[in-house]
Amino acid sequence: MQFIRHTLLILTRDLRVEFRNKSLLLSMVIFALLFQVLLQISFDAKTEAMQELAPGVLWLPIILAAMLGFSKYGSVEKENDAFAGILISPIDKGSLYLGKLIGNNLFVLIVIATSAPTFFLFLKQPFPNSIGLLIVTLLLGSWGFVAIGVFFSTLAQSSSITELLVPIMIFPLAVPLFLACIQLTEMALFPSIGLGQSIWLLLLIAYNILFTIIPLFLFDLLLEV
Amino acid sequence: MRLDQISLSRDDKQVLHDINMEWKRGETIALIGANGAGKSSLLKVLATLWKPSSGKLIYPDNTIKQWQKNLGVVFPDSFLYDALTAIENLEFYQKLYGGSDRKRLDSLLQAVRLADVATEKVGTFSKGMRQRLSIARALTHYPSYLLLDEPFDGLDVSSRDIVQNLLLQLKEQKTGYILVSHNLDDAMHLCERALLIDNGEITAESRCTQEAFPSFVEQYHSVLKENNHAVY
């Protein structure tokens, strides 16, 4: 119960600070939209080749906007060294992780809600083959990516080169997630391809479980300086 | 709270050497020393922010979580969120320690003379106001032990008086604290015992009484001279 209360406390604080500052979410959304439009213009969305490029075009702006979020993620905690204030408190640090994960994921979902419709506006085929699969993929993909993002951003917090360290740590570990997201998005968008859906879906679910559960238990230990 | 042979290394530099000390519940201690002597490092170890390289910390209730619950910390950085109001900051930290007592927060804001600006964002506060709010933040959960790292630094006369009076009240209420200060008058008036720290070692100790304190002050001055600091 205490764990849930602390998780909600961290979440509401993050949302309140962001609601007041409006800098992080706004920059993420604008960045994703601009990048989405630029990609569509660059690749000429009406061509057949778009079938192969489409999943990447959908995901790239979301992933990079999320990365932008991670790089700015620490600024709230670095302000007046507030992170130290949390570290010396008696809370289970797993609640810090979960609160941050839910908050950051909400921001990424807002990015998806604005970026994905823009993607379909430009696409030759305006409706996906399976909207359900697409939504599930977007939800799971976003949760998994934010999970490793929050995990490593918090661990890199005390480093002076956080912004360099975070992508270096995240991208190699995110490869299986990217692969699953791209494959499942392709299956969701176009009717012709549909093999191996359940394997990729299982991989995505397993990835999410792994990177949600492990940090929950490791956080207390890892944040001991 | 007992420190048993505590040593600390940071970036290949030995910052604390074999520190032994005891801090009884309700005891007020002044930690005196030149810049870079290891005062703040010792406070960070006590605050559980830094883990000692060797030695043992013996907590009063044997668990680190219980120690953290009983501890309030005022460091040079305020730990406050600029986008939140004064009262929101206090509420956040009180809930972090499992409490929810609005009356306590109101009385703390009155004690640090910030009740009028309770609903204003901390980002608009002066250094003195932040420092006072930081002290209120450290007290939201009724800690039995307080760590105060130069709480008078950068305060004007009126803010200084407010903080001094608050510390005297805490002393009367038997809330123990360790006060890091360069001001020997503060140590004398606000604390019961003083420790001199030099090059990461506790080199002298004294009761803060008219009889005992002058020789402690002399020792401190000779340390400053050895380290080529100005003596006032």
Coordinates of C-alpha atoms in Angstrom, one line a residue:
Chain A
M1 CA 0.0 0.0 0.0
Q2 CA 2.8 2.3 1.0
F3 CA 4.6 1.4 -2.3
I4 CA 1.5 2.4 -4.3
R5 CA 1.1 5.6 -2.4
H6 CA 4.7 6.6 -3.0
T7 CA 4.4 5.7 -6.7
L8 CA 1.4 7.9 -7.0
L9 CA 3.2 10.7 -5.1
I10 CA 6.1 10.6 -7.6
L11 CA 3.8 10.4 -10.5
T12 CA 1.6 13.4 -9.4
R13 CA 4.6 15.5 -8.6
D14 CA 6.1 14.8 -12.1
L15 CA 2.8 15.6 -13.8
R16 CA 2.3 18.7 -11.7
V17 CA 5.8 20.0 -12.4
E18 CA 5.4 19.3 -16.2
F19 CA 1.9 20.9 -16.2
R20 CA 3.4 24.1 -14.7
N21 CA 6.6 24.1 -16.9
K22 CA 5.0 22.7 -20.1
S23 CA 8.5 22.5 -21.6
L24 CA 9.1 18.8 -21.9
L25 CA 5.8 17.5 -23.3
L26 CA 5.5 20.4 -25.8
S27 CA 9.0 19.9 -27.1
M28 CA 8.5 16.1 -27.5
V29 CA 5.2 16.5 -29.4
I30 CA 6.5 19.3 -31.7
F31 CA 9.7 17.4 -32.4
A32 CA 7.8 14.1 -33.2
L33 CA 5.3 16.0 -35.5
L34 CA 8.0 17.8 -37.4
F35 CA 10.1 14.7 -37.8
Q36 CA 7.1 12.7 -39.0
V37 CA 6.3 15.3 -41.7
L38 CA 10.0 15.5 -42.7
L39 CA 10.2 11.7 -43.1
Q40 CA 7.0 11.6 -45.1
I41 CA 8.2 14.3 -47.4
S42 CA 11.6 12.6 -47.8
F43 CA 10.3 9.2 -48.6
D44 CA 7.3 10.1 -50.8
A45 CA 4.5 8.3 -49.0
K46 CA 2.5 7.4 -52.0
T47 CA 5.0 4.9 -53.5
E48 CA 4.9 1.1 -53.1
A49 CA 8.3 1.2 -51.3
M50 CA 6.5 2.8 -48.4
Q51 CA 5.2 -0.6 -47.4
E52 CA 8.7 -1.5 -46.3
L53 CA 9.5 1.9 -44.8
A54 CA 6.2 2.6 -43.1
P55 CA 6.9 0.9 -39.7
G56 CA 10.2 2.8 -39.3
V57 CA 8.6 6.0 -40.4
L58 CA 5.9 5.6 -37.7
W59 CA 8.3 4.5 -34.9
L60 CA 11.4 6.8 -35.5
P61 CA 9.8 10.1 -34.4
I62 CA 8.2 8.4 -31.4
I63 CA 11.5 6.8 -30.3
L64 CA 13.5 10.0 -30.8
A65 CA 10.9 12.1 -29.0
A66 CA 11.0 9.7 -26.1
M67 CA 14.9 10.0 -26.1
L68 CA 14.4 13.8 -26.0
G69 CA 12.2 13.2 -22.9
F70 CA 14.9 11.0 -21.2
S71 CA 17.6 13.6 -21.8
K72 CA 15.4 16.2 -20.1
Y73 CA 14.1 13.8 -17.6
G74 CA 16.8 14.5 -15.1
S75 CA 16.4 18.2 -15.1
V76 CA 13.5 18.2 -12.6
E77 CA 15.5 16.0 -10.2
K78 CA 18.8 17.9 -10.7
E79 CA 17.1 21.2 -9.8
N80 CA 18.3 22.1 -6.3
D81 CA 19.6 18.5 -6.0
A82 CA 16.1 17.3 -5.3
F83 CA 17.2 13.8 -6.3
A84 CA 19.3 13.6 -3.2
G85 CA 16.3 14.5 -1.2
I86 CA 14.5 11.4 -2.5
L87 CA 17.6 9.2 -2.1
I88 CA 17.9 9.9 1.6
S89 CA 14.2 9.4 2.2
P90 CA 13.0 6.0 3.5
I91 CA 10.9 5.1 0.4
D92 CA 11.3 1.9 -1.5
K93 CA 13.2 3.3 -4.6
G94 CA 11.2 0.9 -6.8
S95 CA 8.3 3.3 -6.3
L96 CA 10.4 6.1 -7.7
Y97 CA 11.1 4.0 -10.8
L98 CA 7.4 3.0 -11.3
G99 CA 6.2 6.6 -10.8
K100 CA 8.7 7.9 -13.3
L101 CA 7.8 5.1 -15.7
I102 CA 4.1 5.7 -15.7
G103 CA 4.6 9.5 -16.0
N104 CA 7.1 9.3 -18.9
N105 CA 4.9 6.7 -20.6
L106 CA 1.9 9.1 -20.4
F107 CA 4.1 11.7 -22.2
V108 CA 5.1 9.2 -24.9
L109 CA 1.5 8.1 -25.3
I110 CA 0.5 11.8 -26.0
V111 CA 3.3 11.9 -28.6
I112 CA 1.9 8.8 -30.2
A113 CA -1.6 10.2 -30.1
T114 CA -0.4 13.2 -32.2
S115 CA 2.2 11.6 -34.3
A116 CA 0.3 8.5 -35.4
P117 CA -2.6 10.3 -37.0
T118 CA -0.2 12.5 -38.9
F119 CA 1.5 9.3 -40.2
F120 CA -1.8 8.0 -41.6
L121 CA -2.7 11.3 -43.2
F122 CA 0.2 11.0 -45.5
L123 CA 0.1 7.2 -46.1
K124 CA -1.3 5.7 -49.3
Q125 CA -3.3 3.2 -47.3
P126 CA -5.1 5.4 -44.7
F127 CA -6.4 2.5 -42.5
P128 CA -4.3 -0.2 -40.9
N129 CA -5.1 -3.9 -41.6
S130 CA -5.5 -4.6 -37.9
I131 CA -6.1 -1.5 -35.8
G132 CA -6.1 -3.7 -32.6
L133 CA -2.7 -5.1 -33.3
L134 CA -1.3 -1.7 -34.0
I135 CA -2.7 -0.2 -30.8
V136 CA -1.3 -3.1 -28.7
T137 CA 2.1 -2.8 -30.4
L138 CA 2.2 1.0 -29.8
L139 CA 1.2 0.5 -26.2
L140 CA 3.7 -2.3 -25.5
G141 CA 6.5 -0.7 -27.5
S142 CA 6.1 2.6 -25.7
W143 CA 6.0 1.0 -22.3
G144 CA 9.1 -1.2 -22.9
F145 CA 11.2 1.6 -24.4
V146 CA 10.2 4.0 -21.6
A147 CA 11.0 1.3 -19.0
I148 CA 14.7 0.9 -20.1
G149 CA 14.9 4.7 -20.7
V150 CA 13.8 5.6 -17.2
F151 CA 16.0 2.8 -15.7
F152 CA 19.2 4.0 -17.3
S153 CA 18.4 7.7 -17.1
T154 CA 18.1 7.4 -13.3
L155 CA 21.2 5.3 -13.0
A156 CA 23.2 7.8 -15.1
Q157 CA 21.7 10.7 -13.1
S158 CA 24.9 11.4 -11.1
S159 CA 27.2 11.4 -14.1
S160 CA 28.2 14.6 -15.8
I161 CA 27.8 13.0 -19.2
T162 CA 24.2 11.7 -18.7
E163 CA 23.0 12.8 -22.1
L164 CA 25.8 10.9 -23.8
L165 CA 25.6 7.8 -21.6
V166 CA 21.8 7.2 -21.8
P167 CA 21.6 6.5 -25.6
I168 CA 24.8 4.4 -25.5
M169 CA 23.2 2.3 -22.7
I170 CA 19.7 2.2 -24.1
F171 CA 20.1 1.4 -27.8
P172 CA 21.9 -1.9 -27.7
L173 CA 19.4 -3.2 -25.2
A174 CA 16.4 -1.9 -27.2
V175 CA 17.3 -3.8 -30.4
P176 CA 14.9 -6.8 -29.6
L177 CA 12.2 -4.3 -28.7
F178 CA 12.7 -2.4 -32.0
L179 CA 12.7 -5.6 -34.0
A180 CA 9.4 -6.8 -32.5
C181 CA 7.8 -3.3 -32.8
I182 CA 8.8 -3.0 -36.5
Q183 CA 7.6 -6.5 -37.4
L184 CA 4.3 -6.2 -35.6
T185 CA 3.6 -2.8 -37.0
E186 CA 4.2 -4.1 -40.5
M187 CA 1.7 -6.9 -39.9
A188 CA -0.8 -4.5 -38.4
L189 CA -0.5 -2.0 -41.3
F190 CA -0.5 -4.3 -44.4
P191 CA -2.7 -7.4 -45.0
S192 CA -0.1 -9.3 -47.2
I193 CA 2.3 -10.1 -44.4
G194 CA 1.2 -12.0 -41.3
L195 CA 3.6 -14.7 -40.3
G196 CA 5.1 -15.1 -36.8
Q197 CA 2.8 -12.5 -35.2
S198 CA 2.5 -14.4 -32.0
I199 CA 6.3 -14.9 -31.6
W200 CA 6.9 -11.2 -31.9
L201 CA 4.1 -10.4 -29.6
L202 CA 5.4 -12.8 -27.0
L203 CA 8.8 -11.3 -27.3
L204 CA 7.4 -7.8 -26.8
I205 CA 5.4 -8.9 -23.7
A206 CA 8.4 -10.8 -22.2
Y207 CA 10.6 -7.7 -22.8
N208 CA 8.1 -5.5 -21.1
I209 CA 7.7 -7.8 -18.1
L210 CA 11.5 -8.2 -17.8
F211 CA 12.3 -4.5 -17.9
T212 CA 9.4 -3.6 -15.6
I213 CA 10.1 -6.2 -12.9
I214 CA 13.9 -6.2 -12.7
P215 CA 14.4 -2.4 -12.1
L216 CA 11.6 -2.6 -9.4
F217 CA 13.7 -4.9 -7.4
L218 CA 17.1 -3.6 -8.3
F219 CA 16.5 0.1 -7.8
D220 CA 17.0 0.2 -4.0
L221 CA 20.3 -1.6 -4.4
L222 CA 21.6 0.3 -7.5
L223 CA 20.8 3.7 -6.1
E224 CA 23.0 3.1 -3.1
V225 CA 26.0 5.3 -3.9
Chain B
M1 CA 24.1 6.8 16.3
R2 CA 27.7 5.6 16.3
L3 CA 30.4 5.8 13.8
D4 CA 33.1 3.2 14.1
Q5 CA 36.3 3.7 12.2
I6 CA 34.6 5.4 9.3
S7 CA 36.8 6.1 6.2
L8 CA 35.7 7.5 2.9
S9 CA 37.4 7.8 -0.4
R10 CA 36.1 9.9 -3.3
D11 CA 37.7 10.0 -6.7
D12 CA 40.9 8.3 -5.4
K13 CA 41.2 10.8 -2.6
Q14 CA 40.9 9.9 1.1
V15 CA 38.3 12.3 2.5
L16 CA 37.6 10.8 5.9
H17 CA 40.0 8.8 8.0
D18 CA 38.9 6.5 10.8
I19 CA 36.2 8.7 12.2
N20 CA 34.9 7.5 15.6
M21 CA 32.0 9.4 17.1
E22 CA 28.8 8.9 19.0
W23 CA 25.7 11.0 18.6
K24 CA 23.1 10.6 21.4
R25 CA 19.4 11.2 20.8
G26 CA 18.7 14.9 21.5
E27 CA 22.4 15.9 21.5
T28 CA 23.4 19.1 19.6
I29 CA 26.9 19.0 18.1
A30 CA 28.8 21.6 16.2
L31 CA 31.2 20.4 13.5
I32 CA 33.9 22.9 13.0
G33 CA 36.7 22.8 10.4
A34 CA 38.5 24.6 7.6
N35 CA 37.1 24.5 4.1
G36 CA 37.7 21.0 2.6
A37 CA 38.3 19.4 6.0
G38 CA 35.6 16.8 5.4
K39 CA 32.6 18.3 7.3
S40 CA 30.1 18.0 4.5
S41 CA 31.4 14.6 3.5
L42 CA 30.8 13.4 7.0
L43 CA 27.3 14.7 6.9
K44 CA 26.7 13.0 3.5
V45 CA 27.8 9.7 5.1
L46 CA 25.4 10.3 8.0
A47 CA 22.6 11.2 5.6
T48 CA 23.1 7.8 3.8
L49 CA 23.9 9.7 0.6
W50 CA 27.5 8.4 0.5
K51 CA 28.5 4.9 1.5
P52 CA 31.7 4.8 3.6
S53 CA 34.7 2.9 2.1
S54 CA 35.3 1.2 5.4
G55 CA 34.1 1.2 9.0
K56 CA 30.7 0.7 10.5
L57 CA 27.6 2.9 11.0
I58 CA 25.6 1.7 13.9
Y59 CA 22.1 3.0 13.6
P60 CA 20.0 3.6 16.8
D61 CA 17.2 1.3 15.6
N62 CA 19.5 -1.0 13.6
T63 CA 18.0 -0.4 10.2
I64 CA 18.9 2.2 7.6
K65 CA 15.2 2.8 6.7
Q66 CA 14.3 3.6 10.3
W67 CA 17.4 5.9 10.5
Q68 CA 16.3 7.7 7.3
K69 CA 12.8 8.1 8.8
N70 CA 14.2 9.8 11.9
L71 CA 16.5 12.0 10.0
G72 CA 16.0 15.5 8.6
V73 CA 18.6 17.1 6.3
V74 CA 19.4 20.7 5.4
F75 CA 22.2 20.8 2.8
P76 CA 23.4 23.8 0.8
D77 CA 21.1 22.6 -2.0
S78 CA 17.5 23.0 -0.9
F79 CA 16.0 19.8 -2.5
L80 CA 13.0 22.0 -3.4
Y81 CA 11.1 22.0 -6.7
D82 CA 11.0 25.5 -8.2
A83 CA 7.7 24.8 -10.1
L84 CA 5.9 23.8 -7.0
T85 CA 4.6 26.2 -4.3
A86 CA 6.0 26.3 -0.8
I87 CA 3.1 24.3 0.7
E88 CA 3.2 21.7 -2.2
N89 CA 6.9 21.1 -1.6
L90 CA 6.3 20.5 2.1
E91 CA 3.3 18.3 1.4
F92 CA 5.4 16.2 -1.1
Y93 CA 8.3 15.7 1.4
Q94 CA 5.9 15.0 4.3
K95 CA 4.1 12.3 2.2
L96 CA 7.5 10.9 1.2
Y97 CA 8.1 10.1 4.9
G98 CA 4.6 8.6 5.2
G99 CA 2.9 11.6 6.9
S100 CA -0.1 13.7 6.2
D101 CA -0.6 16.5 8.7
R102 CA -1.5 19.9 7.2
K103 CA -1.5 21.6 10.7
R104 CA 2.2 20.6 11.1
L105 CA 3.0 22.2 7.7
D106 CA 1.1 25.4 8.5
S107 CA 2.9 25.7 11.9
L108 CA 6.3 25.1 10.2
L109 CA 5.6 27.8 7.6
Q110 CA 4.7 30.2 10.4
A111 CA 7.8 29.2 12.4
V112 CA 10.0 30.1 9.3
R113 CA 7.8 33.2 8.6
L114 CA 6.7 32.0 5.2
A115 CA 3.0 31.5 5.9
D116 CA 2.2 34.5 3.7
V117 CA 3.9 33.1 0.6
A118 CA 2.7 29.5 1.2
T119 CA 1.0 29.3 -2.2
E120 CA 3.7 31.0 -4.2
K121 CA 6.1 29.1 -6.4
V122 CA 9.5 28.4 -4.8
G123 CA 11.1 29.6 -8.1
T124 CA 10.2 33.2 -7.1
F125 CA 11.8 32.9 -3.6
S126 CA 15.1 34.6 -2.5
K127 CA 18.0 32.6 -1.1
G128 CA 17.0 33.3 2.5
M129 CA 13.4 32.2 1.9
R130 CA 14.6 29.0 0.2
Q131 CA 16.9 28.3 3.1
R132 CA 14.1 28.8 5.6
L133 CA 11.8 26.6 3.6
S134 CA 14.4 24.0 3.4
I135 CA 14.6 23.9 7.1
A136 CA 10.8 23.5 7.3
R137 CA 11.1 20.8 4.7
A138 CA 13.5 18.9 6.9
L139 CA 11.2 19.1 9.9
T140 CA 7.9 18.0 8.3
H141 CA 8.2 14.4 9.6
Y142 CA 9.2 15.2 13.2
P143 CA 12.8 13.9 12.9
S144 CA 14.7 13.1 16.0
Y145 CA 18.0 13.9 14.3
L146 CA 18.9 16.8 12.1
L147 CA 21.9 17.4 9.8
L148 CA 22.5 21.1 9.1
D149 CA 25.2 22.0 6.6
E150 CA 25.9 25.7 7.0
P151 CA 22.3 26.7 7.4
F152 CA 23.2 30.4 7.9
D153 CA 25.2 30.7 4.7
G154 CA 24.0 33.6 2.7
L155 CA 21.2 34.7 5.1
D156 CA 20.5 38.3 6.0
V157 CA 20.2 39.3 9.6
S158 CA 16.5 38.8 9.9
S159 CA 16.6 35.3 8.3
R160 CA 19.5 34.4 10.5
D161 CA 17.6 35.4 13.6
I162 CA 14.6 33.3 12.5
V163 CA 16.8 30.2 11.9
Q164 CA 18.7 30.7 15.1
N165 CA 15.5 30.9 17.2
L166 CA 14.2 27.8 15.5
L167 CA 17.3 25.9 16.3
L168 CA 17.2 27.0 19.9
Q169 CA 13.5 25.8 20.0
L170 CA 14.6 22.4 18.6
K171 CA 17.4 22.2 21.2
E172 CA 14.9 22.8 23.9
Q173 CA 12.5 20.2 22.4
K174 CA 15.5 17.7 22.5
T175 CA 15.7 17.3 18.8
G176 CA 19.4 16.5 18.2
Y177 CA 21.3 18.1 15.4
I178 CA 24.8 18.3 13.9
L179 CA 25.5 21.9 12.8
V180 CA 28.3 22.6 10.4
S181 CA 29.3 26.2 10.7
H182 CA 32.3 28.5 10.4
N183 CA 30.9 30.8 13.0
L184 CA 32.2 29.8 16.5
D185 CA 29.6 32.0 18.2
D186 CA 26.8 29.8 16.6
A187 CA 28.6 26.7 17.8
M188 CA 28.9 28.1 21.3
H189 CA 25.3 29.2 21.6
L190 CA 23.4 26.6 19.7
C191 CA 25.3 23.4 20.6
E192 CA 26.3 21.3 23.6
R193 CA 29.4 19.8 22.1
A194 CA 31.9 20.8 19.4
L195 CA 34.1 18.6 17.2
L196 CA 37.1 19.9 15.2
I197 CA 37.7 18.1 12.0
D198 CA 40.9 18.5 10.1
N199 CA 42.0 16.6 7.0
G200 CA 39.2 14.1 7.4
E201 CA 40.0 13.4 11.1
I202 CA 38.4 14.5 14.3
T203 CA 41.3 16.2 16.0
A204 CA 39.6 17.9 19.0
E205 CA 36.5 17.8 21.0
S206 CA 35.0 20.2 23.6
R207 CA 31.9 21.0 25.6
C208 CA 30.4 24.3 24.4
T209 CA 30.8 26.0 27.8
Q210 CA 32.5 29.3 28.7
E211 CA 35.3 27.4 30.5
A212 CA 36.0 24.7 27.9
F213 CA 35.4 26.4 24.6
P214 CA 38.3 29.0 24.5
S215 CA 40.9 26.3 24.3
F216 CA 38.9 24.6 21.5
V217 CA 38.8 27.9 19.6
E218 CA 42.6 28.2 20.0
Q219 CA 43.1 24.8 18.5
Y220 CA 40.8 25.7 15.6
H221 CA 42.8 28.9 15.0
S222 CA 46.1 27.0 14.9
V223 CA 44.6 24.5 12.4
L224 CA 43.5 27.4 10.2
K225 CA 47.0 28.9 10.5
E226 CA 48.6 25.6 9.5
N227 CA 46.3 25.4 6.5
N228 CA 47.1 29.1 5.6
H229 CA 43.5 30.3 6.2
A230 CA 42.8 33.8 7.5
V231 CA 41.9 33.9 11.2
Y232 CA 39.4 36.4 12.3

